[in-house]
């Protein structure tokens, strides 16, 4: 069975500082990986995804994540955060053999002025 | 293409009542999933429907039920409401395999008094 672990429930970081949100997964088959973002009082939006090909994937607002098969990780990074990045971030995993998608418990990103 | 829509956006009910929430998926999407989100438990999977059949189910009591119509629109019903059912209920649609990317609606905020 697949599983996802987001190691940090909350991450405080100063504005313009770098941030890394950690995500580890468990699966016995090839996976597809996603990061979703939820801004206050909204639904979840897809931030970026890894399906195949380059292990480094980027979003339009400066986030990136790297698929590391050996470490079974898909950490999300941004070199310089902005106050508008305040949100909850969810990592998710699925595979082409499973019609289920598994979400992590989420990491709340707090941007400090 | 229109996104996932959910109605109503906000709902207030009292204990013991029942409630029906509605979700219209993105055109062409045959999979609809429902999630409950609370501050304490995070994002929890309720069930998924595909082509009018429940395909996956989470660990919720039988008071939570759903259905999907031939046009892929879905409803979920909660009977005999409890205070603990207060939550944001999110609906997501998907094309299904191979990668099951979820597209979320804005959610219905249910408050049980």
mmCIF file of C-alpha atoms in Angstrom:
data_model
loop_
_atom_site.group_PDB
_atom_site.id
_atom_site.type_symbol
_atom_site.label_atom_id
_atom_site.label_comp_id
_atom_site.label_asym_id
_atom_site.label_seq_id
_atom_site.Cartn_x
_atom_site.Cartn_y
_atom_site.Cartn_z
ATOM 1 C CA UNK A 1 0.000 0.000 0.000
ATOM 2 C CA UNK A 2 1.106 3.522 -0.682
ATOM 3 C CA UNK A 3 1.603 6.152 1.983
ATOM 4 C CA UNK A 4 2.796 9.728 2.276
ATOM 5 C CA UNK A 5 4.534 11.385 5.213
ATOM 6 C CA UNK A 6 4.878 15.122 5.580
ATOM 7 C CA UNK A 7 7.350 15.444 8.375
ATOM 8 C CA UNK A 8 6.469 18.982 9.473
ATOM 9 C CA UNK A 9 2.967 20.085 10.396
ATOM 10 C CA UNK A 10 4.020 23.746 10.537
ATOM 11 C CA UNK A 11 7.011 25.619 9.128
ATOM 12 C CA UNK A 12 7.686 29.250 10.106
ATOM 13 C CA UNK A 13 10.066 31.165 7.865
ATOM 14 C CA UNK A 14 11.012 34.802 7.421
ATOM 15 C CA UNK A 15 9.982 36.628 4.282
ATOM 16 C CA UNK A 16 12.578 36.381 1.498
ATOM 17 C CA UNK A 17 14.233 33.394 3.196
ATOM 18 C CA UNK A 18 14.419 29.959 1.546
ATOM 19 C CA UNK A 19 12.083 27.161 2.560
ATOM 20 C CA UNK A 20 11.891 23.388 2.181
ATOM 21 C CA UNK A 21 8.748 21.387 2.884
ATOM 22 C CA UNK A 22 9.498 17.710 3.251
ATOM 23 C CA UNK A 23 7.555 14.822 1.758
ATOM 24 C CA UNK A 24 8.436 11.134 1.838
ATOM 25 C CA UNK A 25 6.402 8.392 0.244
ATOM 26 C CA UNK A 26 6.197 4.636 0.369
ATOM 27 C CA UNK A 27 5.275 2.561 -2.661
ATOM 28 C CA UNK A 28 6.264 -0.697 -4.281
ATOM 29 C CA UNK A 29 5.530 0.505 -7.799
ATOM 30 C CA UNK A 30 6.336 3.485 -9.970
ATOM 31 C CA UNK A 31 4.650 6.603 -8.663
ATOM 32 C CA UNK A 32 3.200 9.907 -9.684
ATOM 33 C CA UNK A 33 3.717 12.700 -7.157
ATOM 34 C CA UNK A 34 1.890 15.961 -6.582
ATOM 35 C CA UNK A 35 2.078 19.062 -4.448
ATOM 36 C CA UNK A 36 -1.172 20.916 -3.815
ATOM 37 C CA UNK A 37 -1.575 24.308 -2.131
ATOM 38 C CA UNK A 38 -4.574 25.507 -0.146
ATOM 39 C CA UNK A 39 -4.895 29.234 0.516
ATOM 40 C CA UNK A 40 -7.136 30.319 3.411
ATOM 41 C CA UNK A 41 -10.807 29.599 2.833
ATOM 42 C CA UNK A 42 -10.228 27.957 -0.543
ATOM 43 C CA UNK A 43 -10.029 24.478 -2.035
ATOM 44 C CA UNK A 44 -6.802 22.767 -3.001
ATOM 45 C CA UNK A 45 -4.973 23.802 -6.165
ATOM 46 C CA UNK A 46 -2.328 21.828 -7.990
ATOM 47 C CA UNK A 47 1.085 23.455 -7.511
ATOM 48 C CA UNK A 48 3.267 21.005 -9.447
ATOM 49 C CA UNK A 49 3.494 17.349 -10.372
ATOM 50 C CA UNK A 50 5.960 14.660 -11.296
ATOM 51 C CA UNK A 51 4.712 12.117 -13.819
ATOM 52 C CA UNK A 52 7.860 11.091 -15.665
ATOM 53 C CA UNK A 53 10.963 12.527 -17.277
ATOM 54 C CA UNK A 54 13.008 15.206 -15.534
ATOM 55 C CA UNK A 55 13.105 14.655 -11.795
ATOM 56 C CA UNK A 56 13.073 18.408 -11.144
ATOM 57 C CA UNK A 57 9.700 20.037 -11.656
ATOM 58 C CA UNK A 58 8.812 23.684 -11.279
ATOM 59 C CA UNK A 59 5.712 25.770 -10.673
ATOM 60 C CA UNK A 60 4.912 29.152 -12.180
ATOM 61 C CA UNK A 61 5.330 30.957 -8.852
ATOM 62 C CA UNK A 62 8.898 29.887 -8.089
ATOM 63 C CA UNK A 63 8.417 26.600 -6.239
ATOM 64 C CA UNK A 64 10.261 23.481 -7.323
ATOM 65 C CA UNK A 65 10.347 19.855 -6.214
ATOM 66 C CA UNK A 66 12.750 17.066 -6.946
ATOM 67 C CA UNK A 67 11.775 13.423 -7.240
ATOM 68 C CA UNK A 68 14.413 11.330 -5.491
ATOM 69 C CA UNK A 69 13.695 7.653 -6.026
ATOM 70 C CA UNK A 70 16.523 6.352 -3.856
ATOM 71 C CA UNK A 71 15.381 8.429 -0.889
ATOM 72 C CA UNK A 72 11.665 8.101 -1.768
ATOM 73 C CA UNK A 73 11.260 11.833 -1.355
ATOM 74 C CA UNK A 74 9.601 14.711 -3.182
ATOM 75 C CA UNK A 75 10.574 17.788 -1.157
ATOM 76 C CA UNK A 76 9.197 21.192 -2.102
ATOM 77 C CA UNK A 77 11.538 24.175 -2.143
ATOM 78 C CA UNK A 78 11.473 27.881 -2.816
ATOM 79 C CA UNK A 79 14.598 30.057 -2.688
ATOM 80 C CA UNK A 80 12.808 33.178 -1.441
ATOM 81 C CA UNK A 81 9.309 33.148 0.044
ATOM 82 C CA UNK A 82 6.766 35.924 -0.069
ATOM 83 C CA UNK A 83 3.940 36.738 2.321
ATOM 84 C CA UNK A 84 1.511 35.538 -0.354
ATOM 85 C CA UNK A 85 2.925 32.011 -0.004
ATOM 86 C CA UNK A 86 1.162 31.684 3.336
ATOM 87 C CA UNK A 87 -0.913 28.543 2.869
ATOM 88 C CA UNK A 88 -1.152 24.851 3.632
ATOM 89 C CA UNK A 89 0.727 22.518 1.338
ATOM 90 C CA UNK A 90 -0.225 18.897 0.679
ATOM 91 C CA UNK A 91 1.906 16.198 -0.879
ATOM 92 C CA UNK A 92 0.109 13.331 -2.676
ATOM 93 C CA UNK A 93 1.079 10.051 -4.340
ATOM 94 C CA UNK A 94 -0.579 7.663 -6.759
ATOM 95 C CA UNK A 95 0.459 5.170 -9.421
ATOM 96 C CA UNK A 96 -0.757 3.949 -12.769
ATOM 97 C CA UNK A 97 -1.834 0.680 -11.170
ATOM 98 C CA UNK A 98 -3.971 2.200 -8.454
ATOM 99 C CA UNK A 99 -7.055 4.333 -8.748
ATOM 100 C CA UNK A 100 -6.440 5.789 -5.275
ATOM 101 C CA UNK A 101 -4.535 8.978 -4.560
ATOM 102 C CA UNK A 102 -3.067 9.314 -1.079
ATOM 103 C CA UNK A 103 -2.613 12.719 0.551
ATOM 104 C CA UNK A 104 -0.245 13.677 3.328
ATOM 105 C CA UNK A 105 -1.498 15.481 6.416
ATOM 106 C CA UNK A 106 -0.338 18.852 5.144
ATOM 107 C CA UNK A 107 2.288 21.419 6.159
ATOM 108 C CA UNK A 108 1.221 24.893 7.164
ATOM 109 C CA UNK A 109 3.686 27.513 5.929
ATOM 110 C CA UNK A 110 3.832 30.664 8.091
ATOM 111 C CA UNK A 111 5.668 33.624 6.598
ATOM 112 C CA UNK A 112 7.105 35.953 9.237
ATOM 113 C CA UNK A 113 7.562 39.651 8.374
ATOM 114 C CA UNK B 1 -13.477 24.832 -19.291
ATOM 115 C CA UNK B 2 -15.426 25.438 -16.097
ATOM 116 C CA UNK B 3 -13.895 24.138 -12.881
ATOM 117 C CA UNK B 4 -15.421 21.969 -10.203
ATOM 118 C CA UNK B 5 -18.388 23.630 -8.568
ATOM 119 C CA UNK B 6 -19.890 22.862 -5.192
ATOM 120 C CA UNK B 7 -23.171 23.981 -3.725
ATOM 121 C CA UNK B 8 -23.974 25.360 -1.311
ATOM 122 C CA UNK B 9 -20.767 27.116 -0.205
ATOM 123 C CA UNK B 10 -21.933 27.527 3.387
ATOM 124 C CA UNK B 11 -24.458 25.610 5.428
ATOM 125 C CA UNK B 12 -25.631 25.731 9.032
ATOM 126 C CA UNK B 13 -27.545 22.801 10.479
ATOM 127 C CA UNK B 14 -28.469 21.515 13.908
ATOM 128 C CA UNK B 15 -27.679 18.171 15.477
ATOM 129 C CA UNK B 16 -29.872 15.346 14.245
ATOM 130 C CA UNK B 17 -30.673 16.948 10.906
ATOM 131 C CA UNK B 18 -29.472 15.642 7.587
ATOM 132 C CA UNK B 19 -27.705 17.474 4.802
ATOM 133 C CA UNK B 20 -27.050 16.983 1.085
ATOM 134 C CA UNK B 21 -24.093 18.562 -0.662
ATOM 135 C CA UNK B 22 -23.701 18.769 -4.408
ATOM 136 C CA UNK B 23 -20.681 18.653 -6.702
ATOM 137 C CA UNK B 24 -20.459 19.220 -10.451
ATOM 138 C CA UNK B 25 -17.182 17.930 -11.908
ATOM 139 C CA UNK B 26 -15.193 19.286 -14.806
ATOM 140 C CA UNK B 27 -16.783 18.300 -18.086
ATOM 141 C CA UNK B 28 -15.477 14.902 -19.199
ATOM 142 C CA UNK B 29 -14.307 13.851 -15.756
ATOM 143 C CA UNK B 30 -15.945 10.614 -14.636
ATOM 144 C CA UNK B 31 -14.339 10.299 -11.231
ATOM 145 C CA UNK B 32 -15.585 12.330 -8.275
ATOM 146 C CA UNK B 33 -14.049 12.103 -4.805
ATOM 147 C CA UNK B 34 -15.178 13.613 -1.531
ATOM 148 C CA UNK B 35 -12.962 14.697 1.358
ATOM 149 C CA UNK B 36 -13.629 16.020 4.835
ATOM 150 C CA UNK B 37 -11.202 18.610 6.168
ATOM 151 C CA UNK B 38 -11.053 19.615 9.835
ATOM 152 C CA UNK B 39 -8.351 21.386 11.856
ATOM 153 C CA UNK B 40 -7.837 18.326 14.041
ATOM 154 C CA UNK B 41 -7.908 15.491 11.501
ATOM 155 C CA UNK B 42 -6.693 17.249 8.390
ATOM 156 C CA UNK B 43 -7.794 16.028 4.978
ATOM 157 C CA UNK B 44 -9.658 12.725 5.133
ATOM 158 C CA UNK B 45 -10.930 10.716 2.197
ATOM 159 C CA UNK B 46 -14.637 9.894 2.284
ATOM 160 C CA UNK B 47 -15.373 8.054 -0.973
ATOM 161 C CA UNK B 48 -14.907 8.084 -4.697
ATOM 162 C CA UNK B 49 -17.406 7.480 -7.461
ATOM 163 C CA UNK B 50 -16.589 6.503 -11.015
ATOM 164 C CA UNK B 51 -19.277 6.075 -13.662
ATOM 165 C CA UNK B 52 -22.049 6.013 -11.046
ATOM 166 C CA UNK B 53 -20.353 3.313 -8.938
ATOM 167 C CA UNK B 54 -18.634 3.751 -5.614
ATOM 168 C CA UNK B 55 -15.096 2.615 -6.306
ATOM 169 C CA UNK B 56 -13.260 3.491 -3.085
ATOM 170 C CA UNK B 57 -14.382 4.257 0.426
ATOM 171 C CA UNK B 58 -12.693 5.765 3.461
ATOM 172 C CA UNK B 59 -13.256 4.966 7.127
ATOM 173 C CA UNK B 60 -16.399 6.923 7.853
ATOM 174 C CA UNK B 61 -19.631 5.689 9.453
ATOM 175 C CA UNK B 62 -22.640 4.741 7.391
ATOM 176 C CA UNK B 63 -24.231 8.129 8.124
ATOM 177 C CA UNK B 64 -22.055 9.402 5.284
ATOM 178 C CA UNK B 65 -23.250 8.322 1.882
ATOM 179 C CA UNK B 66 -23.020 9.469 -1.679
ATOM 180 C CA UNK B 67 -24.121 8.861 -5.196
ATOM 181 C CA UNK B 68 -23.218 9.844 -8.708
ATOM 182 C CA UNK B 69 -25.554 10.538 -11.564
ATOM 183 C CA UNK B 70 -25.221 9.660 -15.236
ATOM 184 C CA UNK B 71 -23.935 13.174 -15.993
ATOM 185 C CA UNK B 72 -21.146 12.593 -13.390
ATOM 186 C CA UNK B 73 -22.595 15.105 -10.938
ATOM 187 C CA UNK B 74 -22.342 13.796 -7.398
ATOM 188 C CA UNK B 75 -24.085 14.319 -4.110
ATOM 189 C CA UNK B 76 -23.066 13.379 -0.632
ATOM 190 C CA UNK B 77 -25.480 13.018 2.234
ATOM 191 C CA UNK B 78 -24.870 13.068 5.952
ATOM 192 C CA UNK B 79 -27.706 11.882 8.150
ATOM 193 C CA UNK B 80 -28.225 12.442 11.862
ATOM 194 C CA UNK B 81 -25.683 15.222 12.022
ATOM 195 C CA UNK B 82 -23.279 15.435 14.958
ATOM 196 C CA UNK B 83 -21.272 18.408 16.189
ATOM 197 C CA UNK B 84 -18.110 16.673 14.988
ATOM 198 C CA UNK B 85 -19.369 16.720 11.400
ATOM 199 C CA UNK B 86 -18.624 20.441 11.239
ATOM 200 C CA UNK B 87 -15.974 20.672 8.550
ATOM 201 C CA UNK B 88 -15.032 21.824 5.095
ATOM 202 C CA UNK B 89 -16.240 19.224 2.598
ATOM 203 C CA UNK B 90 -14.194 19.176 -0.578
ATOM 204 C CA UNK B 91 -15.086 17.563 -3.853
ATOM 205 C CA UNK B 92 -12.500 16.703 -6.489
ATOM 206 C CA UNK B 93 -12.889 15.400 -10.014
ATOM 207 C CA UNK B 94 -10.457 13.479 -12.142
ATOM 208 C CA UNK B 95 -10.111 11.768 -15.489
ATOM 209 C CA UNK B 96 -8.896 8.738 -13.558
ATOM 210 C CA UNK B 97 -5.927 6.658 -14.626
ATOM 211 C CA UNK B 98 -3.146 6.877 -15.456
ATOM 212 C CA UNK B 99 -2.251 9.564 -12.951
ATOM 213 C CA UNK B 100 -5.502 10.488 -11.178
ATOM 214 C CA UNK B 101 -4.717 14.210 -10.946
ATOM 215 C CA UNK B 102 -7.394 15.734 -8.733
ATOM 216 C CA UNK B 103 -9.121 19.039 -9.496
ATOM 217 C CA UNK B 104 -10.743 20.470 -6.403
ATOM 218 C CA UNK B 105 -13.809 22.604 -5.902
ATOM 219 C CA UNK B 106 -13.934 25.472 -3.389
ATOM 220 C CA UNK B 107 -15.651 23.347 -0.765
ATOM 221 C CA UNK B 108 -18.801 23.517 1.325
ATOM 222 C CA UNK B 109 -18.359 24.794 4.860
ATOM 223 C CA UNK B 110 -20.786 22.887 7.102
ATOM 224 C CA UNK B 111 -21.430 24.079 10.631
ATOM 225 C CA UNK B 112 -23.456 21.878 12.975
ATOM 226 C CA UNK B 113 -24.930 23.606 16.021
#
